[in-house]
XYZ file of C-alpha atoms in Angstrom:
734
model
C 15.817 -16.155 33.735
C 16.711 -15.227 30.224
C 19.305 -12.750 31.468
C 20.941 -15.370 33.581
C 21.138 -17.721 30.661
C 22.669 -15.118 28.419
C 25.465 -14.448 30.948
C 26.691 -18.055 30.936
C 29.882 -18.253 28.838
C 29.943 -20.568 25.890
C 31.586 -23.891 26.523
C 32.614 -24.372 22.886
C 33.067 -22.522 19.644
C 32.730 -23.399 15.980
C 35.831 -23.204 13.661
C 36.115 -23.798 9.944
C 39.244 -25.986 9.285
C 39.677 -24.631 5.780
C 40.393 -21.223 7.273
C 43.378 -22.656 9.234
C 44.977 -24.852 6.575
C 48.319 -23.585 5.156
C 48.293 -22.214 1.694
C 51.221 -24.538 0.712
C 51.139 -28.324 1.047
C 52.778 -29.788 4.140
C 55.904 -31.964 3.560
C 57.687 -34.252 5.995
C 61.076 -33.567 4.430
C 63.355 -31.685 6.817
C 64.565 -28.371 5.518
C 67.999 -27.097 6.533
C 68.095 -24.359 9.100
C 68.929 -20.935 7.736
C 72.542 -19.847 8.339
C 73.160 -17.589 11.300
C 74.975 -15.130 9.079
C 72.912 -14.291 6.017
C 76.064 -13.307 4.172
C 77.235 -16.918 4.404
C 74.073 -18.255 2.781
C 74.790 -19.972 -0.543
C 73.622 -18.197 -3.621
C 70.779 -19.922 -5.396
C 71.546 -20.643 -8.986
C 68.517 -20.801 -11.151
C 68.150 -23.996 -13.102
C 70.875 -25.930 -11.231
C 69.919 -29.286 -9.693
C 72.001 -30.861 -6.848
C 73.605 -34.149 -7.856
C 73.919 -35.493 -4.299
C 70.182 -35.929 -3.820
C 69.332 -39.328 -2.300
C 66.887 -40.023 -5.125
C 69.553 -39.474 -7.774
C 70.749 -42.937 -8.990
C 74.004 -41.379 -10.241
C 74.843 -39.661 -6.944
C 77.466 -42.226 -5.876
C 79.031 -42.373 -9.321
C 79.245 -38.577 -9.626
C 80.672 -38.042 -6.133
C 84.176 -36.590 -6.234
C 86.596 -39.107 -4.635
C 87.898 -38.031 -1.257
C 91.507 -38.770 -2.184
C 94.489 -36.530 -2.864
C 95.395 -35.959 -6.488
C 99.153 -35.968 -5.889
C 101.163 -38.532 -3.923
C 102.267 -37.609 -0.420
C 105.825 -36.779 -1.457
C 104.683 -34.215 -4.039
C 101.812 -32.395 -2.339
C 103.905 -29.409 -1.330
C 107.045 -27.695 -2.472
C 108.655 -28.374 0.900
C 107.942 -32.115 0.674
C 109.167 -32.243 -2.930
C 112.356 -30.401 -2.011
C 112.970 -32.608 1.022
C 112.489 -35.822 -0.952
C 114.708 -34.581 -3.774
C 117.434 -33.703 -1.294
C 117.072 -37.112 0.361
C 117.401 -38.803 -3.047
C 120.543 -36.789 -3.778
C 122.056 -37.743 -0.410
C 121.222 -41.390 -0.993
C 122.721 -41.345 -4.496
C 125.898 -39.678 -3.247
C 126.224 -42.241 -0.464
C 125.843 -45.177 -2.874
C 128.322 -43.561 -5.275
C 130.974 -43.407 -2.567
C 130.114 -46.846 -1.210
C 130.386 -48.667 -4.535
C 133.200 -46.455 -5.834
C 135.539 -47.661 -3.098
C 134.707 -51.261 -3.970
C 135.341 -50.951 -7.729
C 138.588 -53.028 -7.653
C 136.747 -55.783 -5.833
C 133.956 -55.689 -8.407
C 136.518 -55.914 -11.273
C 138.118 -59.022 -9.766
C 134.704 -60.636 -9.335
C 133.776 -59.731 -12.914
C 136.969 -61.287 -14.322
C 136.385 -64.428 -12.273
C 132.814 -64.673 -13.567
C 134.072 -64.052 -17.129
C 136.575 -66.935 -16.759
C 133.758 -69.191 -15.598
C 131.623 -67.976 -18.481
C 134.446 -68.712 -20.952
C 134.675 -72.243 -19.598
C 130.922 -72.721 -19.897
C 130.972 -71.309 -23.424
C 133.824 -73.626 -24.397
C 131.985 -76.638 -22.990
C 128.874 -75.602 -24.844
C 130.671 -75.037 -28.158
C 132.761 -78.204 -28.020
C 130.034 -80.508 -29.454
C 129.697 -78.147 -32.420
C 133.426 -77.743 -32.997
C 134.046 -81.499 -32.707
C 131.156 -82.270 -35.103
C 129.427 -84.605 -32.671
C 126.419 -84.629 -34.990
C 128.586 -86.578 -37.490
C 130.107 -88.723 -34.748
C 126.788 -90.454 -34.066
C 126.568 -91.542 -37.730
C 130.164 -92.728 -37.743
C 129.641 -94.774 -34.577
C 126.494 -96.396 -35.959
C 128.142 -97.363 -39.265
C 131.226 -98.633 -37.442
C 129.062 -100.937 -35.339
C 127.311 -102.278 -38.435
C 130.633 -102.867 -40.310
C 131.983 -104.718 -37.300
C 128.951 -106.971 -37.296
C 129.067 -107.525 -41.103
C 132.642 -107.047 -42.343
C 131.807 -108.672 -45.701
C 129.414 -105.831 -46.574
C 131.449 -103.571 -48.863
C 128.676 -100.999 -49.170
C 128.641 -100.416 -45.391
C 132.406 -100.002 -45.371
C 132.199 -97.406 -48.130
C 129.497 -95.492 -46.307
C 131.593 -95.580 -43.086
C 134.583 -94.233 -44.952
C 132.506 -91.417 -46.460
C 130.958 -90.495 -43.085
C 134.379 -90.451 -41.413
C 135.774 -88.221 -44.152
C 132.813 -85.852 -43.843
C 133.328 -85.589 -40.084
C 137.051 -84.889 -40.501
C 136.379 -82.198 -43.076
C 133.717 -80.585 -40.889
C 136.024 -80.530 -37.880
C 138.787 -78.912 -39.912
C 136.753 -76.020 -41.240
C 134.936 -75.431 -37.918
C 138.144 -75.352 -35.895
C 139.762 -73.304 -38.638
C 136.944 -70.787 -38.650
C 137.054 -70.498 -34.842
C 140.842 -70.079 -34.835
C 140.643 -67.461 -37.604
C 137.964 -65.524 -35.685
C 140.015 -65.601 -32.474
C 143.170 -64.538 -34.267
C 141.383 -61.736 -36.098
C 139.828 -60.511 -32.826
C 143.185 -60.641 -31.032
C 144.874 -58.753 -33.894
C 142.105 -56.184 -33.977
C 142.308 -55.635 -30.222
C 146.093 -55.371 -30.351
C 146.012 -52.794 -33.175
C 143.083 -50.754 -31.787
C 143.314 -47.579 -29.696
C 143.315 -48.006 -25.890
C 139.809 -46.582 -25.606
C 138.543 -48.998 -28.257
C 140.405 -51.849 -26.578
C 138.570 -51.058 -23.358
C 135.229 -51.056 -25.160
C 135.966 -54.337 -26.956
C 137.149 -55.934 -23.688
C 133.964 -54.805 -21.960
C 131.877 -56.113 -24.869
C 133.561 -59.507 -24.522
C 133.798 -59.718 -20.710
C 130.217 -58.559 -20.012
C 128.443 -61.424 -21.830
C 130.980 -63.939 -20.492
C 130.446 -62.700 -16.919
C 126.700 -62.891 -17.454
C 127.111 -66.459 -18.707
C 129.291 -67.318 -15.699
C 126.911 -66.020 -13.047
C 124.991 -68.316 -10.672
C 121.586 -68.027 -9.047
C 123.054 -66.494 -5.847
C 125.898 -64.588 -7.530
C 125.907 -60.799 -6.998
C 128.647 -58.585 -8.338
C 127.720 -55.526 -6.226
C 127.737 -55.620 -2.451
C 124.547 -54.708 -0.628
C 124.883 -51.128 0.567
C 122.265 -51.407 3.312
C 122.408 -54.247 5.853
C 120.010 -57.086 5.065
C 116.665 -57.050 6.796
C 116.697 -59.111 9.944
C 112.940 -59.104 10.114
C 110.618 -59.332 7.160
C 106.893 -58.794 7.297
C 103.971 -59.118 4.959
C 100.221 -58.934 5.340
C 100.084 -62.732 5.049
C 102.543 -63.177 7.917
C 100.592 -60.712 10.039
C 97.343 -62.592 9.462
C 98.985 -65.918 10.267
C 100.440 -64.521 13.493
C 97.093 -63.094 14.609
C 95.349 -66.342 13.671
C 97.859 -68.366 15.716
C 97.234 -66.025 18.661
C 93.508 -66.741 18.444
C 92.618 -63.242 17.296
C 91.353 -64.332 13.866
C 89.064 -67.245 13.097
C 90.313 -70.092 10.932
C 88.615 -70.804 7.628
C 86.915 -73.974 6.500
C 88.456 -76.239 3.938
C 90.741 -74.363 1.592
C 89.545 -70.969 2.842
C 91.985 -68.954 4.942
C 89.341 -67.252 7.009
C 88.834 -63.557 7.843
C 91.776 -61.200 7.464
C 92.775 -57.843 8.872
C 92.436 -54.686 6.814
C 95.781 -52.907 6.537
C 95.169 -49.174 6.715
C 98.905 -48.602 6.212
C 101.706 -50.962 5.282
C 103.402 -53.123 6.154
C 106.133 -50.633 5.166
C 109.714 -50.028 6.222
C 109.931 -47.389 8.958
C 113.459 -46.716 10.164
C 115.028 -49.893 11.503
C 111.812 -51.872 11.445
C 108.393 -52.469 9.907
C 105.294 -50.391 10.567
C 101.689 -51.382 9.964
C 98.283 -50.061 11.000
C 95.443 -52.531 10.685
C 91.779 -52.989 11.558
C 90.478 -56.242 12.992
C 87.606 -57.774 11.011
C 84.116 -57.277 12.336
C 82.153 -60.236 13.559
C 85.084 -61.855 15.343
C 84.437 -60.267 18.715
C 88.062 -59.164 19.150
C 89.262 -55.672 19.982
C 92.547 -53.773 19.900
C 92.984 -54.464 23.622
C 92.927 -58.196 22.891
C 95.764 -57.722 20.411
C 97.869 -55.830 22.974
C 97.349 -58.623 25.510
C 98.745 -61.187 23.007
C 101.995 -59.327 22.416
C 104.269 -62.213 23.391
C 102.463 -64.752 21.191
C 102.460 -62.394 18.195
C 106.188 -61.755 18.656
C 106.870 -65.487 18.731
C 104.904 -66.033 15.529
C 106.799 -63.215 13.818
C 110.108 -64.696 14.983
C 111.225 -61.797 17.206
C 111.485 -60.980 20.892
C 108.521 -59.193 22.437
C 110.722 -56.193 23.271
C 110.959 -55.624 19.498
C 107.160 -55.396 19.070
C 105.725 -51.958 19.850
C 101.926 -51.874 19.737
C 99.313 -49.325 20.681
C 95.673 -48.530 20.050
C 94.770 -45.873 17.528
C 92.241 -43.639 19.245
C 89.434 -41.704 17.627
C 91.384 -38.452 17.882
C 93.919 -39.967 15.451
C 91.260 -41.452 13.168
C 91.105 -44.817 14.900
C 88.495 -47.058 16.459
C 88.226 -49.845 19.017
C 89.648 -52.365 16.570
C 92.518 -50.389 15.033
C 96.087 -51.197 16.113
C 99.384 -49.546 15.291
C 102.326 -51.972 15.300
C 106.038 -51.433 14.792
C 108.419 -54.409 14.699
C 112.109 -53.561 15.102
C 114.854 -55.415 13.254
C 116.732 -55.905 16.542
C 116.525 -54.786 20.161
C 116.124 -51.005 19.880
C 117.168 -50.322 23.477
C 120.695 -51.783 23.518
C 122.372 -48.768 21.924
C 124.568 -46.393 23.901
C 122.604 -43.840 25.936
C 122.224 -40.311 24.640
C 123.872 -37.619 26.797
C 121.273 -35.432 28.449
C 120.971 -31.996 26.810
C 120.477 -30.549 30.300
C 124.201 -30.961 30.998
C 125.080 -28.231 28.469
C 122.211 -25.824 29.142
C 122.833 -22.614 31.035
C 119.221 -22.174 32.060
C 115.909 -24.007 31.785
C 112.308 -23.105 32.471
C 110.391 -25.604 34.539
C 107.295 -24.580 32.580
C 108.736 -26.461 29.588
C 108.688 -30.228 29.181
C 111.809 -31.905 30.580
C 114.033 -33.761 28.048
C 113.760 -37.397 29.093
C 115.019 -39.775 26.377
C 113.972 -41.404 23.124
C 111.634 -44.224 22.188
C 112.347 -47.299 20.063
C 112.013 -45.354 16.791
C 114.388 -42.634 17.944
C 111.699 -40.018 18.633
C 112.560 -37.597 21.431
C 110.444 -37.926 24.581
C 109.898 -34.960 26.894
C 107.840 -35.004 30.080
C 105.899 -31.995 31.424
C 106.224 -31.777 35.206
C 104.086 -28.728 35.961
C 100.944 -29.697 37.917
C 102.216 -33.275 38.096
C 103.466 -35.778 40.644
C 105.894 -38.541 39.716
C 106.774 -41.994 40.962
C 109.829 -44.041 39.918
C 110.142 -47.726 40.752
C 112.076 -50.825 39.800
C 114.878 -53.144 40.796
C 118.153 -51.787 42.207
C 121.044 -50.910 39.875
C 118.837 -50.478 36.830
C 119.200 -46.704 36.554
C 116.217 -45.680 38.675
C 118.029 -42.899 40.548
C 119.715 -41.639 37.371
C 116.283 -41.391 35.746
C 114.722 -39.637 38.736
C 117.582 -37.125 38.791
C 116.741 -35.995 35.241
C 113.590 -34.352 36.588
C 115.330 -32.698 39.508
C 118.194 -31.558 37.263
C 115.759 -29.577 35.132
C 114.625 -27.761 38.279
C 118.234 -26.917 39.134
C 118.519 -24.776 36.009
C 115.434 -22.721 36.925
C 116.284 -20.265 39.733
C 112.606 -19.992 40.621
C 112.489 -23.584 41.844
C 113.113 -24.365 45.512
C 114.274 -27.916 46.256
C 113.404 -30.173 49.151
C 115.366 -33.440 48.973
C 115.259 -36.591 51.101
C 117.620 -39.434 50.215
C 117.020 -42.317 52.584
C 119.854 -44.302 51.053
C 122.311 -41.652 52.191
C 124.904 -42.206 49.468
C 126.655 -39.915 47.026
C 123.768 -39.710 44.537
C 122.225 -36.558 46.000
C 125.147 -35.008 47.894
C 125.525 -32.257 45.300
C 122.098 -30.912 46.292
C 123.623 -29.411 49.456
C 124.557 -26.416 47.285
C 120.924 -25.735 46.347
C 118.425 -27.622 48.507
C 116.400 -25.591 50.978
C 116.074 -28.798 52.999
C 118.295 -31.866 52.586
C 117.727 -35.116 54.499
C 120.277 -37.933 54.146
C 120.016 -41.434 55.591
C 117.254 -43.361 57.319
C 118.436 -43.052 60.909
C 116.181 -41.717 63.649
C 117.469 -38.153 63.374
C 116.964 -38.201 59.603
C 113.403 -39.494 60.012
C 112.613 -36.689 62.423
C 114.122 -34.136 60.043
C 112.001 -35.564 57.236
C 108.811 -35.313 59.269
C 109.641 -31.706 60.132
C 110.264 -31.009 56.450
C 106.811 -32.361 55.548
C 105.160 -30.183 58.199
C 106.996 -27.184 56.782
C 105.784 -28.044 53.270
C 102.176 -28.442 54.393
C 102.267 -25.088 56.181
C 103.728 -23.450 53.068
C 101.049 -25.068 50.901
C 98.226 -23.704 53.067
C 99.908 -20.277 53.157
C 99.993 -20.198 49.371
C 96.357 -21.198 49.007
C 95.413 -18.408 51.398
C 97.421 -15.990 49.291
C 95.834 -17.169 46.033
C 92.334 -16.752 47.427
C 93.110 -13.121 48.198
C 94.463 -12.297 44.740
C 92.211 -10.864 42.024
C 91.261 -13.153 39.150
C 93.198 -10.942 36.756
C 96.406 -12.054 38.504
C 95.378 -15.547 39.615
C 92.632 -16.616 37.177
C 92.566 -20.333 38.061
C 93.712 -20.256 41.676
C 97.103 -21.649 40.646
C 100.672 -20.439 40.548
C 101.612 -18.492 37.414
C 104.944 -17.084 36.152
C 103.705 -13.575 36.988
C 102.888 -14.554 40.589
C 106.243 -16.316 40.933
C 108.295 -13.268 40.018
C 106.035 -10.581 41.494
C 105.538 -12.186 44.908
C 108.820 -14.158 44.953
C 107.023 -17.490 45.278
C 109.124 -20.209 43.637
C 107.986 -23.625 42.551
C 108.737 -26.280 45.162
C 110.330 -29.493 43.929
C 110.038 -32.307 46.472
C 112.397 -35.214 45.715
C 112.302 -38.378 47.832
C 114.550 -41.338 46.944
C 114.375 -44.871 48.406
C 111.060 -44.119 50.065
C 110.703 -47.701 51.267
C 113.763 -47.333 53.534
C 112.014 -44.580 55.478
C 108.703 -46.423 55.762
C 110.358 -49.630 56.923
C 112.213 -47.688 59.619
C 109.034 -46.055 60.965
C 106.492 -47.308 63.405
C 103.045 -48.001 62.005
C 101.451 -44.876 63.478
C 104.219 -42.582 62.266
C 104.190 -44.253 58.838
C 100.469 -43.621 58.457
C 101.001 -39.974 59.377
C 103.828 -39.565 56.849
C 101.817 -41.305 54.108
C 98.929 -38.924 54.728
C 101.263 -35.931 54.524
C 102.866 -37.120 51.286
C 99.429 -37.864 49.857
C 98.174 -34.368 50.673
C 101.213 -32.832 48.992
C 100.786 -34.994 45.888
C 97.032 -34.435 45.744
C 96.692 -30.725 46.531
C 100.229 -29.451 46.112
C 100.380 -29.109 42.294
C 97.961 -26.181 42.303
C 100.195 -24.423 44.844
C 103.310 -25.020 42.742
C 104.465 -28.270 44.357
C 106.080 -30.950 42.170
C 106.436 -34.333 43.871
C 109.159 -36.711 42.721
C 109.126 -40.034 44.601
C 111.213 -43.170 44.015
C 111.197 -46.621 45.562
C 111.948 -50.239 44.811
C 109.103 -52.762 44.543
C 106.245 -50.762 46.074
C 104.300 -53.342 48.060
C 101.596 -52.401 50.525
C 104.071 -51.866 53.369
C 106.924 -50.202 51.464
C 104.768 -47.692 49.610
C 101.049 -47.857 50.479
C 98.526 -48.007 47.666
C 96.701 -44.855 48.737
C 99.897 -42.897 48.020
C 100.769 -44.617 44.732
C 97.297 -44.345 43.244
C 97.232 -40.528 43.304
C 100.515 -40.172 41.377
C 99.955 -38.941 37.818
C 103.244 -39.905 36.116
C 104.701 -43.387 36.633
C 108.086 -44.694 35.504
C 109.455 -48.197 36.003
C 112.780 -49.882 35.284
C 113.101 -53.664 35.097
C 111.037 -55.676 37.585
C 110.628 -59.400 38.129
C 107.025 -59.946 37.032
C 103.889 -58.268 35.717
C 102.472 -57.922 39.235
C 105.419 -55.759 40.275
C 105.109 -53.800 37.044
C 101.449 -53.065 37.717
C 102.308 -51.993 41.262
C 104.493 -49.232 39.853
C 102.682 -48.329 36.638
C 99.116 -48.951 37.724
C 96.706 -51.846 37.779
C 96.057 -53.386 34.358
C 98.843 -51.511 32.579
C 100.741 -54.721 31.728
C 97.712 -56.053 29.843
C 97.648 -52.802 27.853
C 101.295 -53.272 26.832
C 103.050 -51.207 29.520
C 104.987 -54.072 31.090
C 108.392 -53.417 32.671
C 108.956 -57.134 33.327
C 109.849 -57.533 29.631
C 113.037 -55.566 30.215
C 116.203 -57.597 30.801
C 119.431 -57.062 32.744
C 121.002 -55.446 29.668
C 118.353 -52.717 29.633
C 119.978 -50.351 32.116
C 118.550 -46.872 31.829
C 115.467 -48.163 29.981
C 112.090 -47.454 31.548
C 108.419 -47.858 30.827
C 106.876 -44.397 31.137
C 103.147 -43.924 31.792
C 101.908 -40.343 31.437
C 98.156 -40.944 31.298
C 95.415 -43.587 31.457
C 96.219 -44.774 27.914
C 99.534 -43.033 27.216
C 102.741 -44.979 27.695
C 106.020 -45.729 25.955
C 109.255 -47.599 26.548
C 112.061 -45.049 26.708
C 115.843 -45.192 26.521
C 116.590 -42.456 29.061
C 119.155 -39.740 28.576
C 122.326 -40.167 30.599
C 123.245 -37.554 33.192
C 126.277 -38.711 35.152
C 126.822 -37.931 38.815
C 129.651 -35.542 37.919
C 127.374 -33.686 35.485
C 124.595 -33.582 38.076
C 126.961 -32.110 40.678
C 128.103 -29.517 38.134
C 124.441 -28.577 37.565
C 124.054 -28.144 41.330
C 126.871 -25.597 41.317
C 125.356 -23.899 38.281
C 121.982 -23.807 40.046
C 123.544 -22.156 43.090
C 125.125 -19.486 40.874
C 121.729 -18.790 39.237
C 119.991 -18.379 42.604
C 122.547 -16.180 44.335
C 121.601 -12.894 42.572
C 117.892 -13.554 43.241
C 118.338 -14.350 46.921
C 117.050 -17.882 46.444
C 119.824 -19.658 48.370
C 117.897 -20.354 51.561
C 117.569 -22.909 54.318
C 120.120 -25.724 54.482
C 121.910 -24.605 51.324
C 122.670 -21.225 52.872
C 123.987 -22.776 56.073
C 125.994 -25.627 54.537
C 129.643 -25.164 55.523
C 131.027 -27.353 52.748
C 128.977 -25.529 50.099
C 130.094 -22.107 51.353
C 133.724 -23.272 51.462
C 133.590 -24.577 47.915
C 132.020 -21.342 46.730
C 134.731 -19.295 48.521
C 137.505 -21.440 47.076
C 138.622 -22.683 50.515
C 139.630 -26.324 50.839
C 138.252 -28.299 53.772
C 139.686 -31.766 54.444
C 137.332 -34.264 52.760
C 136.890 -36.353 55.900
C 135.795 -33.266 57.854
C 133.358 -32.259 55.111
C 131.886 -35.786 54.936
C 131.496 -35.970 58.714
C 129.614 -32.673 58.720
C 127.367 -33.996 55.960
C 126.424 -37.215 57.739
C 125.897 -35.342 61.024
C 123.710 -32.625 59.513
C 120.710 -33.817 61.596
C 122.611 -34.655 64.794
C 124.548 -32.552 67.282
C 126.439 -35.600 68.586
C 127.193 -39.096 67.347
C 129.063 -42.164 68.544
C 132.192 -43.025 66.586
C 130.814 -46.429 65.588
C 127.666 -44.838 64.158
C 129.666 -42.075 62.497
C 131.882 -44.682 60.847
C 128.848 -46.626 59.600
C 127.361 -43.502 58.031
C 130.631 -42.653 56.320
C 130.799 -46.150 54.812
C 127.230 -45.771 53.597
C 128.131 -42.403 52.123
C 131.259 -43.544 50.279
C 132.138 -47.206 50.650
C 135.066 -46.961 48.227
C 136.807 -44.414 50.456
C 135.807 -45.490 53.959
C 135.175 -49.189 53.437
C 138.451 -50.291 55.053
C 138.602 -47.572 57.734
C 138.190 -48.189 61.447
C 137.567 -45.849 64.386
C 141.276 -45.341 65.056
C 141.980 -44.275 61.500
C 138.967 -41.945 61.609
C 140.252 -40.375 64.829
C 143.711 -39.814 63.320
C 142.227 -38.257 60.167
C 140.033 -35.871 62.157
C 142.965 -34.914 64.400
C 144.991 -34.062 61.294
C 142.005 -31.983 60.046
C 142.261 -29.849 63.215
C 139.339 -31.287 65.203
C 139.796 -30.742 68.953
C 137.339 -32.796 70.969
C 136.019 -31.228 74.152
C 135.139 -34.732 75.306
C 135.840 -38.145 73.892
C 132.853 -39.844 75.501
C 129.366 -39.051 74.211
C 126.206 -40.016 76.098
C 123.296 -40.750 73.741
C 120.168 -42.369 75.164
C 122.070 -43.707 78.158
C 124.960 -45.124 76.133
C 128.300 -43.531 76.984
C 130.685 -44.347 74.098
C 133.475 -42.685 72.167
C 132.102 -40.111 69.773
C 132.097 -36.579 68.388
C 130.104 -33.397 68.830
C 129.136 -31.423 65.771
C 130.305 -28.243 67.503
C 133.827 -29.696 67.757
C 133.817 -30.489 64.036
C 132.592 -27.006 63.128
C 135.334 -25.484 65.273
C 137.901 -26.936 62.873
C 136.336 -24.947 60.003
C 137.711 -21.431 59.352
C 135.687 -18.913 61.320
C 134.845 -16.751 58.308
C 133.182 -19.739 56.646
C 131.073 -20.463 59.708
C 129.946 -16.846 59.858
C 129.089 -16.880 56.153
C 127.130 -20.110 56.476
C 125.136 -18.752 59.423
C 124.090 -15.623 57.596
C 120.955 -17.263 56.281
C 119.034 -14.952 53.915
C 115.551 -13.996 54.904
C 112.895 -15.888 52.955
C 111.735 -13.369 50.338
C 108.262 -14.909 50.160
C 105.726 -12.334 51.380
C 103.271 -12.930 54.134
C 99.628 -13.383 53.389
C 98.760 -10.032 54.852
C 101.321 -8.228 52.678
C 100.092 -9.929 49.553
C 96.556 -9.082 50.330
């Protein structure tokens, strides 16, 4: 029994707490963690006490101010040199400006001196005429007249009159002597001294002759059309309901100006914080743009506002505002630098235009998809072509173009485009659908290739410059203009299929090197479905009729944030609102690239691609392009007919005439079928048959084969020698 009891383990044990207490007292004060690198640990200085301890009452007073010692213009030698040079340029400009106006200033000075002399004479006349004695004489004369028998008054009057006469004589005499002496001295003095004396006399007289608004010097800089102060800003925000009104004589809460208001270029700049406790944010200020502009006395297009995010030192209540002196977008457009470049890399941001302050705006297009919208004849196509033009100057960009308007805007792309679709007729729609299927197949082929490449070559599963040149896989630039014309011409089922294809290209294509560039007019639900628009990353909009249309192009809620294209007017051609991110937008005056310059870039792009074997597809088989390259002249009417029939092997004359008018209304607007027939006969076209049967309709028309027969045979052979696509197969790459 005892043994059993001794084998039972103890259920508890006895500990002495004093044995487990630390030798040093426990403190609740947190101690800093030791540095990871012991070499970086601060050296302990014996006997030195930190002054920033929270229990030190002098900690705040002894804290070194977090402010620069020198002003901004003198903090570096570069800034000091730049400001000194700017001061020298300004001084030299004012010297020339006022130097040319010196004769005008002299005439104004003499005129002011004459007025000053008159004022001085009027002021001295009471003294010279002794009017202080005249009052006494008049008083005595009145008394003598009332009492003529008073001899004493008569004697006093006589004495006062004599005193006045004597005073007048010596005062006038002294003045005349002084004037004569001065005139004699000036006449006998040296010319240099005469000039000094004249200046000494004219200067005080001109000063005496000046008025409150008189200015001798002209104003070198134009007067400010818009003035701004912190008081005006507060009043504008208070009128917009963004600041509370005070009680009684109090003005109420005010904004805190972090910077300004200061002059910034041709306008005023200010950065301010809204007061706390008012419940208003920076987004509320952006939504009141029109009211604030009205209170400041300007148009809302002159008010540029944006939030200052935390990355730039801002917060939810900080706003950056710039108010222009006049409309900053009415100046002449800047020529696009792309027109003079010999080559461009699509990996770089594309030069796009400049904002209201004149800052250059460039748009990166790699891994992006773009959508351009707005009213007709506002520069939408010209803006869209800037992006495509950049791709023309990079030989490792392959172009697919669909222009459903079918005009002259994109005709130059026949020299470069791998696929070119023109018009919105049935044959063009079918060619467009086939082009999309080709793009989708190419996209899947590329993804298969990327999956088989090692991570050292394809680290992120995307196209790289090394892959492009090693495997001959160019970027693909898909450009579609007037997208709504195609959708409106399609049946519902086909339209849904095309929208899905375009959406897949815009959603998955960027990783495979696809750049989508779409354009349309007001993109309603039928013209451009929402599920296609909402996946586009870069939006650009010219003038539209209302904020709803603006949000359709730029994204829902963008107008409330300040990105509102409905503020643009008819005069703002080539001006767009550009949205590049959820909170990144700006109003841009786009660079101008004319149609002639764009066509010249197409020829330059063809020349860049020829040595690399990148003239493929439609560009390689285009008869007109080959003829132009060979220096052979084809009759324009024959070339235009081949262009409009690029998707058809036969066409009725009435339809051919309609397409030619759509292509170039200025040339073919007054033509009829008879004139067209005569022109084609003169171009050497021999019709094998004059009647063409299309879908059961037997009408006069032309076959494409008959038109091609009128082209020199060597050009046809050259156009049919289509180079083999240098892109490798998946198996070869693997």
